[in-house]
PDB file of C-alpha atoms in Angstrom:
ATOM      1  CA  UNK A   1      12.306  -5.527  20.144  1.00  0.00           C
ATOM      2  CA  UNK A   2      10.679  -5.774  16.198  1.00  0.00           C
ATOM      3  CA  UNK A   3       7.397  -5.788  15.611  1.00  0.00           C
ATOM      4  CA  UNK A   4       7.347  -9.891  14.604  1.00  0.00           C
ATOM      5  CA  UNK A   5       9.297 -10.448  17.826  1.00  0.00           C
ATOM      6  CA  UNK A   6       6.762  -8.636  20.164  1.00  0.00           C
ATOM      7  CA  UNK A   7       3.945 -10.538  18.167  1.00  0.00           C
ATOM      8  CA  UNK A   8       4.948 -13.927  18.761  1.00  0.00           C
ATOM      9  CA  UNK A   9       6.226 -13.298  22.859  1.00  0.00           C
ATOM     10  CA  UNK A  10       2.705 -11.547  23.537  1.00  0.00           C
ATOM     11  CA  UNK A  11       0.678 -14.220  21.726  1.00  0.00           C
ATOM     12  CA  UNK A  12       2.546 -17.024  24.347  1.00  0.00           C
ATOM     13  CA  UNK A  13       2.361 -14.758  26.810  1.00  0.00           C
ATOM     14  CA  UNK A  14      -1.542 -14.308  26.419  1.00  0.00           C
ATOM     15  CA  UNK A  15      -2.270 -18.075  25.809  1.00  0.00           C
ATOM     16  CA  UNK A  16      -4.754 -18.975  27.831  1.00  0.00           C
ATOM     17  CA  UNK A  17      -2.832 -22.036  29.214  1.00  0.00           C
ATOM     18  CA  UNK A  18      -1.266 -19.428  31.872  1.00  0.00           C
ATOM     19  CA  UNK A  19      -4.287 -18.822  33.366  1.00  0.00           C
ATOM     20  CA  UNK A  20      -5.011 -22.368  33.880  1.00  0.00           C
ATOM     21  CA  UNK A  21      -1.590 -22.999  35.728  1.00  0.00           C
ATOM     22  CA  UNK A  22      -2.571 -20.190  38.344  1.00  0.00           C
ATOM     23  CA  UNK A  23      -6.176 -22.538  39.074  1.00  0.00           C
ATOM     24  CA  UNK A  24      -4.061 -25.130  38.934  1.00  0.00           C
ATOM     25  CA  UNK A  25      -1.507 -23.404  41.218  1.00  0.00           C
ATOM     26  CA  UNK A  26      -4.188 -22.127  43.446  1.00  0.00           C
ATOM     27  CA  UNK A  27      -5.615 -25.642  43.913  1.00  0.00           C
ATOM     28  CA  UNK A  28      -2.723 -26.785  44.750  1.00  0.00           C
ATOM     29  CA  UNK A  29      -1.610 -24.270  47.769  1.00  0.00           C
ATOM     30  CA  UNK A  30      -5.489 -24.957  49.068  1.00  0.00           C
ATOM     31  CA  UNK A  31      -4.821 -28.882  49.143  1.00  0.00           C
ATOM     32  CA  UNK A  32      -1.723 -28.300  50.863  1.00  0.00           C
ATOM     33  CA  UNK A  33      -2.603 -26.288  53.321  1.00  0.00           C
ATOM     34  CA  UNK A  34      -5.447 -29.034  54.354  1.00  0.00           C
ATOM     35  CA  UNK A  35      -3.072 -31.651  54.281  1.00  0.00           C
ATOM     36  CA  UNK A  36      -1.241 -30.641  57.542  1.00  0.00           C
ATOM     37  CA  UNK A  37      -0.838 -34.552  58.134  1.00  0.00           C
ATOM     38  CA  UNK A  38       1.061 -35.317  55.094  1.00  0.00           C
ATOM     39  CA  UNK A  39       4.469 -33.007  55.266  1.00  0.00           C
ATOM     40  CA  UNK A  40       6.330 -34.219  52.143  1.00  0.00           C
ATOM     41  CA  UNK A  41       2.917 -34.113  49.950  1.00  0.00           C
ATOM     42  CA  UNK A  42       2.424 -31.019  51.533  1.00  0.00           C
ATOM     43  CA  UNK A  43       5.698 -29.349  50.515  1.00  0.00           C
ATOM     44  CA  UNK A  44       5.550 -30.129  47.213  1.00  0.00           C
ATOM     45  CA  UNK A  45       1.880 -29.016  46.680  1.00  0.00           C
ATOM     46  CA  UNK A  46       3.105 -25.099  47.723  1.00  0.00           C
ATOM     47  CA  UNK A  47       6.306 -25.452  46.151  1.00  0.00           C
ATOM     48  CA  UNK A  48       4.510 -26.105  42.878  1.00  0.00           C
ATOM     49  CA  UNK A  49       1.589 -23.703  43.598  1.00  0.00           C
ATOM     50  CA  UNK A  50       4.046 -21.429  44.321  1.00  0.00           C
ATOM     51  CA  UNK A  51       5.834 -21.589  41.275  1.00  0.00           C
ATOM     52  CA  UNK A  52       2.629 -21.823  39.141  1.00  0.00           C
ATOM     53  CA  UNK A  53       1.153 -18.388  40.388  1.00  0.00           C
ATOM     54  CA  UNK A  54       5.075 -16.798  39.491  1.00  0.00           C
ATOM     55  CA  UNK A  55       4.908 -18.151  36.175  1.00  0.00           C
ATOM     56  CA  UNK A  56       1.592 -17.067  35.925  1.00  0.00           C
ATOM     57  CA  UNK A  57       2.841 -13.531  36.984  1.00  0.00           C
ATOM     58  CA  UNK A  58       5.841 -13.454  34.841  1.00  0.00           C
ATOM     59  CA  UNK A  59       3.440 -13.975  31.917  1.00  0.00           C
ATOM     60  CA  UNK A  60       1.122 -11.544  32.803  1.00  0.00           C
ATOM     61  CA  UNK A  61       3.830  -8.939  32.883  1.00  0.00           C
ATOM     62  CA  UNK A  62       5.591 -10.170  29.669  1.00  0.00           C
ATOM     63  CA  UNK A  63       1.962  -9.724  28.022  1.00  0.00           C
ATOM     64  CA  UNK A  64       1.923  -6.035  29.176  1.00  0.00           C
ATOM     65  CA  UNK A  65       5.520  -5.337  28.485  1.00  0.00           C
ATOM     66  CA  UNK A  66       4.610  -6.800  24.652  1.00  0.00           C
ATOM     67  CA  UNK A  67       1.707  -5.141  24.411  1.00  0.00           C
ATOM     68  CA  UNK A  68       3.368  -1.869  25.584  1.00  0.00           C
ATOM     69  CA  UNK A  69       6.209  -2.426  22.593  1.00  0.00           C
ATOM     70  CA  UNK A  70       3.368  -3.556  19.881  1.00  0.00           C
ATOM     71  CA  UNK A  71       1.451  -0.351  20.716  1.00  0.00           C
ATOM     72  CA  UNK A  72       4.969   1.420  19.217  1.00  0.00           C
ATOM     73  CA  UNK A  73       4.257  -0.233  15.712  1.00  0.00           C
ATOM     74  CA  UNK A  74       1.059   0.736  15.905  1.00  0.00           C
ATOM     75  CA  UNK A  75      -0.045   3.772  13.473  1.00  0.00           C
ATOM     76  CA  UNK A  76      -1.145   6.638  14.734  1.00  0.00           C
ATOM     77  CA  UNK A  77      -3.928   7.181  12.488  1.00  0.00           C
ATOM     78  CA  UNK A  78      -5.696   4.647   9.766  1.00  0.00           C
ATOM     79  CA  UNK A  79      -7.707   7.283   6.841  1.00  0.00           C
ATOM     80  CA  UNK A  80     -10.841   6.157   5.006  1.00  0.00           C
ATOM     81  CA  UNK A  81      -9.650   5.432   1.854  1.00  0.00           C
ATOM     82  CA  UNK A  82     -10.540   7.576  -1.284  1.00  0.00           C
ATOM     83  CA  UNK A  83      -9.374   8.346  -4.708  1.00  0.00           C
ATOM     84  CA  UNK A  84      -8.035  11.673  -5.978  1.00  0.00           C
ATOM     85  CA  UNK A  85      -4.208  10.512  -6.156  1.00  0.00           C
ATOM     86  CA  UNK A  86      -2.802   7.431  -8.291  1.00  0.00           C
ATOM     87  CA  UNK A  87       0.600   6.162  -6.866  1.00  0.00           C
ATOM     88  CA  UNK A  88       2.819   3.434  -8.305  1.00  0.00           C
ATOM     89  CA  UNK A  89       6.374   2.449  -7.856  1.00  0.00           C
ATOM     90  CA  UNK A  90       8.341   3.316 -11.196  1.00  0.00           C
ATOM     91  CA  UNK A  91      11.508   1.972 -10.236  1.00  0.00           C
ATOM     92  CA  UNK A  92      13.984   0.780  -7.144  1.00  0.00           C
ATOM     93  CA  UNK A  93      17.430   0.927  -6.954  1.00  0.00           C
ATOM     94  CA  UNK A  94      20.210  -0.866  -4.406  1.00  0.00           C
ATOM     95  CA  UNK A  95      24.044  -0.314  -4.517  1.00  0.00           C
ATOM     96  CA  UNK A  96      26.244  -2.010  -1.934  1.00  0.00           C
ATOM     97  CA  UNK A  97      29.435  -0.912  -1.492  1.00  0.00           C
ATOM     98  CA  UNK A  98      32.067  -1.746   0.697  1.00  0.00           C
ATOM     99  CA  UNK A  99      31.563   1.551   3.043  1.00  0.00           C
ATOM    100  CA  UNK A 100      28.759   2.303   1.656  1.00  0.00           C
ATOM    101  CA  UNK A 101      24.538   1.094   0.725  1.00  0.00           C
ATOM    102  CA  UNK A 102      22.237   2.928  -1.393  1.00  0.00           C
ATOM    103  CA  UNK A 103      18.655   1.894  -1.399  1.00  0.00           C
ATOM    104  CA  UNK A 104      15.676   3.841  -2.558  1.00  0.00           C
ATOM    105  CA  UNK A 105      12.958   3.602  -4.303  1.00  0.00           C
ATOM    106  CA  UNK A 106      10.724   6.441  -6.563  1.00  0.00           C
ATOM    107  CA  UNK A 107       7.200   6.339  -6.417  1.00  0.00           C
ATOM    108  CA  UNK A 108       4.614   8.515  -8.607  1.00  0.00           C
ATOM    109  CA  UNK A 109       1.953  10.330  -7.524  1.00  0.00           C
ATOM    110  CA  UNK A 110      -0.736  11.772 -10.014  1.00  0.00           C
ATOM    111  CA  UNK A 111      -3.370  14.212  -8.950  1.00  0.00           C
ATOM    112  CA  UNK A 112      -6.712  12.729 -10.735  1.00  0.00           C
ATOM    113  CA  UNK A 113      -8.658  15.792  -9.166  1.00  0.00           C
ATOM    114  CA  UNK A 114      -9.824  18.677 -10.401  1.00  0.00           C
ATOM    115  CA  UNK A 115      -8.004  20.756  -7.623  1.00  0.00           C
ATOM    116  CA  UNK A 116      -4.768  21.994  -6.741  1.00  0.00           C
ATOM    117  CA  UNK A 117      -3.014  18.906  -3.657  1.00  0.00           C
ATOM    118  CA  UNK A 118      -0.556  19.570  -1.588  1.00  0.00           C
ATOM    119  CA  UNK A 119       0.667  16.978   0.423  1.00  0.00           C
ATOM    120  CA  UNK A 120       4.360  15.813   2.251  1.00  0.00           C
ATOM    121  CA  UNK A 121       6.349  16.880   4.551  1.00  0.00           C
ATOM    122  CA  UNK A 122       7.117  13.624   6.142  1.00  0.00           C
ATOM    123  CA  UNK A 123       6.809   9.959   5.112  1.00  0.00           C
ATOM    124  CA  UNK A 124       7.202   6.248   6.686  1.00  0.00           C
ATOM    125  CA  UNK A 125       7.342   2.673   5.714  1.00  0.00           C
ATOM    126  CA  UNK A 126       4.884   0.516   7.353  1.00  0.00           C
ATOM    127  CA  UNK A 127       4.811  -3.351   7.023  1.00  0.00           C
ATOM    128  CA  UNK A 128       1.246  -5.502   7.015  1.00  0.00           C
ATOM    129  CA  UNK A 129       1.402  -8.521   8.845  1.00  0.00           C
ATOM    130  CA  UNK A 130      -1.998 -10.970   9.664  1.00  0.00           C
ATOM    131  CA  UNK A 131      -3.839  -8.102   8.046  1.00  0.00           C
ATOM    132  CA  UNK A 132      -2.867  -5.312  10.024  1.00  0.00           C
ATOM    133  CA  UNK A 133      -0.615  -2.232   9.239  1.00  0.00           C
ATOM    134  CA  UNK A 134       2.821  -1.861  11.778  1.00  0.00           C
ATOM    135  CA  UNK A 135       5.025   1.052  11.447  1.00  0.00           C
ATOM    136  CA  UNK A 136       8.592  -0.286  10.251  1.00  0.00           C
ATOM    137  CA  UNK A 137      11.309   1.694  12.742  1.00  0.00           C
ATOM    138  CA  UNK A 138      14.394   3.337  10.677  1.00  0.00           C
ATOM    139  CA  UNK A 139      17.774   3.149  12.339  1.00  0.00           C
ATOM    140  CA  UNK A 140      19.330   6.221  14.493  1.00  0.00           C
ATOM    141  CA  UNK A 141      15.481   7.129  14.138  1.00  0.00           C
ATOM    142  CA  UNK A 142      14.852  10.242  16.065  1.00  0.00           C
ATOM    143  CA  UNK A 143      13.548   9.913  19.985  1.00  0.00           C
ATOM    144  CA  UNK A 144      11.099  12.330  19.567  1.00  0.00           C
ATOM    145  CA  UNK A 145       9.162  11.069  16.360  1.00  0.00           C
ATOM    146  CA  UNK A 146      11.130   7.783  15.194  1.00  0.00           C
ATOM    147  CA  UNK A 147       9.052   6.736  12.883  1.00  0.00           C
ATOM    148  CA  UNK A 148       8.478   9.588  10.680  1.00  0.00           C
ATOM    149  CA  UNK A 149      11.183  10.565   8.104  1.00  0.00           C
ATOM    150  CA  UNK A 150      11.449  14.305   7.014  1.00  0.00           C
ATOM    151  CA  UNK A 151      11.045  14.842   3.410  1.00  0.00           C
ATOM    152  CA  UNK A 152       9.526  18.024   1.061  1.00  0.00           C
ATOM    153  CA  UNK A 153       6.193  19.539   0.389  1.00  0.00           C
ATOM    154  CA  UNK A 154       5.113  18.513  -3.006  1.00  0.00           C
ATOM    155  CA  UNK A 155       2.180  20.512  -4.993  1.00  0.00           C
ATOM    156  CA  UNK A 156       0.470  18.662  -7.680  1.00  0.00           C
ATOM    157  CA  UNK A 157      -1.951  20.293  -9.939  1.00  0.00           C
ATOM    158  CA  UNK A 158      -5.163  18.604 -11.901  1.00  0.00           C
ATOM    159  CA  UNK A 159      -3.967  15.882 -13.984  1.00  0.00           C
ATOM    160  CA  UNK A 160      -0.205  16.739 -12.589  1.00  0.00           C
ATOM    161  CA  UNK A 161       2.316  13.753 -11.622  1.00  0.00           C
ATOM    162  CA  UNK A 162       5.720  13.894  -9.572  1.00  0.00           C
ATOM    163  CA  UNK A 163       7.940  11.691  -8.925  1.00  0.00           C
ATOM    164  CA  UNK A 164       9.180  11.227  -5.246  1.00  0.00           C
ATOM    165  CA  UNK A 165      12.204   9.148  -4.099  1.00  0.00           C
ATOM    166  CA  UNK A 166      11.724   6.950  -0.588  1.00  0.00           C
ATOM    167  CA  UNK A 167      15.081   6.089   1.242  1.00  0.00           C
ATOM    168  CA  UNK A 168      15.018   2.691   2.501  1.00  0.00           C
ATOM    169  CA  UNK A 169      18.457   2.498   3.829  1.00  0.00           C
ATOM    170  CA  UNK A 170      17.858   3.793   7.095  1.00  0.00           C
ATOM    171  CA  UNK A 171      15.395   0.586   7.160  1.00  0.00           C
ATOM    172  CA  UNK A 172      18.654  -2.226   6.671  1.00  0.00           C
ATOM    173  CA  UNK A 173      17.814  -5.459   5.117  1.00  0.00           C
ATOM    174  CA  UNK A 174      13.532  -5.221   4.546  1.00  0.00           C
ATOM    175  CA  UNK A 175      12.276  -9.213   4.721  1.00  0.00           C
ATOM    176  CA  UNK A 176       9.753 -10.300   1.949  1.00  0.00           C
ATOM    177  CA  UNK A 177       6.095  -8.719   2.713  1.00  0.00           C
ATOM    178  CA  UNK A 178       4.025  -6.388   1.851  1.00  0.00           C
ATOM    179  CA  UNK A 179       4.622  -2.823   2.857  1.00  0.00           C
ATOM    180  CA  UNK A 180       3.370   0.895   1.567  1.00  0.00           C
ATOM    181  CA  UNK A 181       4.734   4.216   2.001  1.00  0.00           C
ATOM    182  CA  UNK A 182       2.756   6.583   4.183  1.00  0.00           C
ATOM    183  CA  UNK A 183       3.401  10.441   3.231  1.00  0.00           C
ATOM    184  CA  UNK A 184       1.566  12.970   5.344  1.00  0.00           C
ATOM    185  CA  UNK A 185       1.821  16.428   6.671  1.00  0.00           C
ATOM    186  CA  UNK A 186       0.868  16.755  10.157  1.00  0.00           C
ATOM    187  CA  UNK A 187      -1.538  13.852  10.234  1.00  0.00           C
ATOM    188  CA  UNK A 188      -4.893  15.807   8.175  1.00  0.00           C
ATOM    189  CA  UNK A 189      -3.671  14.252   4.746  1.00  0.00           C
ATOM    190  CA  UNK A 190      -1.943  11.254   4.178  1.00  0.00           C
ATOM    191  CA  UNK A 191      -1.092   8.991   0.971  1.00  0.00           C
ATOM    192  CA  UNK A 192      -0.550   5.385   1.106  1.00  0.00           C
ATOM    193  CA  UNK A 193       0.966   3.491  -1.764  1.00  0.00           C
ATOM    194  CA  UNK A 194       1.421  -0.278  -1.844  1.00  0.00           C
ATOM    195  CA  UNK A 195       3.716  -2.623  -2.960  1.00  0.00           C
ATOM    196  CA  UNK A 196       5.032  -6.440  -1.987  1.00  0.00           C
ATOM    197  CA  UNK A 197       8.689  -7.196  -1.181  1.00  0.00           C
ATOM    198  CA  UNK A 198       9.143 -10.805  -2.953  1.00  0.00           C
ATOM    199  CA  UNK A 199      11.328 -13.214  -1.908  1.00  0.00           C
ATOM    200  CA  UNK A 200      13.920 -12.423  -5.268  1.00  0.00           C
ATOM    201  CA  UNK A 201      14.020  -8.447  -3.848  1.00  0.00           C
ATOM    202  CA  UNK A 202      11.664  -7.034  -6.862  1.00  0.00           C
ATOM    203  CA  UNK A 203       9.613  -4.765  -5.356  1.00  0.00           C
ATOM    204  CA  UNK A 204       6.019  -5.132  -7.159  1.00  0.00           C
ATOM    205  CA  UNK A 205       3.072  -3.118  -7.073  1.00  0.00           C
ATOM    206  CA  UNK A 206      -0.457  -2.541  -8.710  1.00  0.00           C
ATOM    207  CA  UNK A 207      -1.867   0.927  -9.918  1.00  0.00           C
ATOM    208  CA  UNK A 208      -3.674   2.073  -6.862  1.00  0.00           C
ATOM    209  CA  UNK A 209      -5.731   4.480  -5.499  1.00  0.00           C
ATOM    210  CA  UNK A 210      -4.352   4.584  -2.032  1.00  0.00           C
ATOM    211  CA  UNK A 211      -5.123   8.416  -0.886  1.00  0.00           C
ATOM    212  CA  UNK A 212      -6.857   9.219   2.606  1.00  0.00           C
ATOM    213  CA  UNK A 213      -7.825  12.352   3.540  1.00  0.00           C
ATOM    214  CA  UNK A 214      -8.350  13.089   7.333  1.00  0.00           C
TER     215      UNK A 214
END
């Protein structure tokens, strides 16, 4: 299940109009049982109660099992946001061939401190939707970590830039959004760097100062 799909399920799911079918449910059994006299009145008020407290079960569980798959999307870690490296996206590039789709885009990173950074190792793609940061899940993603891709350990000195390429084919056809690029080690430092997915495919960023150290 995406992350947009496990949204939308667990906000019906959690609408509060479940809970009022289970009173409304409950009431119902109570009345039937006291109306002993009246069979046919009395059948349908259980049948319905009944089937009110399922439904309201049913929902309860799909709320858990949504929550459960939203929790997957969820980052591990959110850093305080500071500014020692610049990052924009310098260019993006998509081929489609027959066999074949090549999608990546380079991003550069410029060290604005006065010490040496070293930072990579792995990256992801995360998407922001009503505010909030989801991890974006790659295809054939690994069990053990599959949201992380492996990539290289890059060493920037003062006033140094380099130039890193992100694969986004693993990712299929991105919708239009905003999403960033998260490159870390093992979760201590971490880079962020921004940019909107527009509805023509141009991929369009600001110059941003998007480091966090942990």
């Amino acid at each position: 299940m995406d992350i947009r799909t496990a949204l939308f399920w667990n906000h019906i799911f959690g609408s509060p109009v479940w809970a009022l079918l289970m009173m409304i449910g409950l009431s119902a059994i109570i009345v039937g049982i006291i109306l002993r006299k009246h069979k046919k009145v009395r059948n349908v008020l259980l049948i319905s109660g009944f089937l009110s407290v399922v439904l309201f079960v049913l929902s309860c569980v799909g709320s858990i099992y949504t929550y459960v798959e939203i929790s997957r999307y969820r980052p591990e870690d959110e850093y305080e946001t500071t500014k020692p490296i610049e990052s924009k996206i310098i260019d993006h590039v998509y081929l489609g061939y027959p066999d074949e789709e090549i999608n990546y885009c380079t991003v550069r990173y410029t060290n604005n401190t006065d010490e040496e950074i070293n930072f990579g190792g792995r990256y992801k793609l995360e998407i922001e939707i009503d505010g909030r940061w989801f991890d974006v899940e790659p295809e054939d993603a690994p069990v053990t970590d599959p949201m992380w891709v492996e990539t290289n350990v890059f060493i920037l000195q003062p006033g140094e830039t380099s130039e890193i390429e992100f694969n986004l084919t693993p990712y299929a056809d991105l919708e239009p959004a905003r999403y960033r690029f998260v490159i870390s080690d093992d979760g201590h430092f971490c880079c962020y760097s921004e940019f909107e997915l527009t509805e023509s495919g141009d991929y369009l960023n600001e110059v941003r100062y998007v480091e966090g150290n942990g």
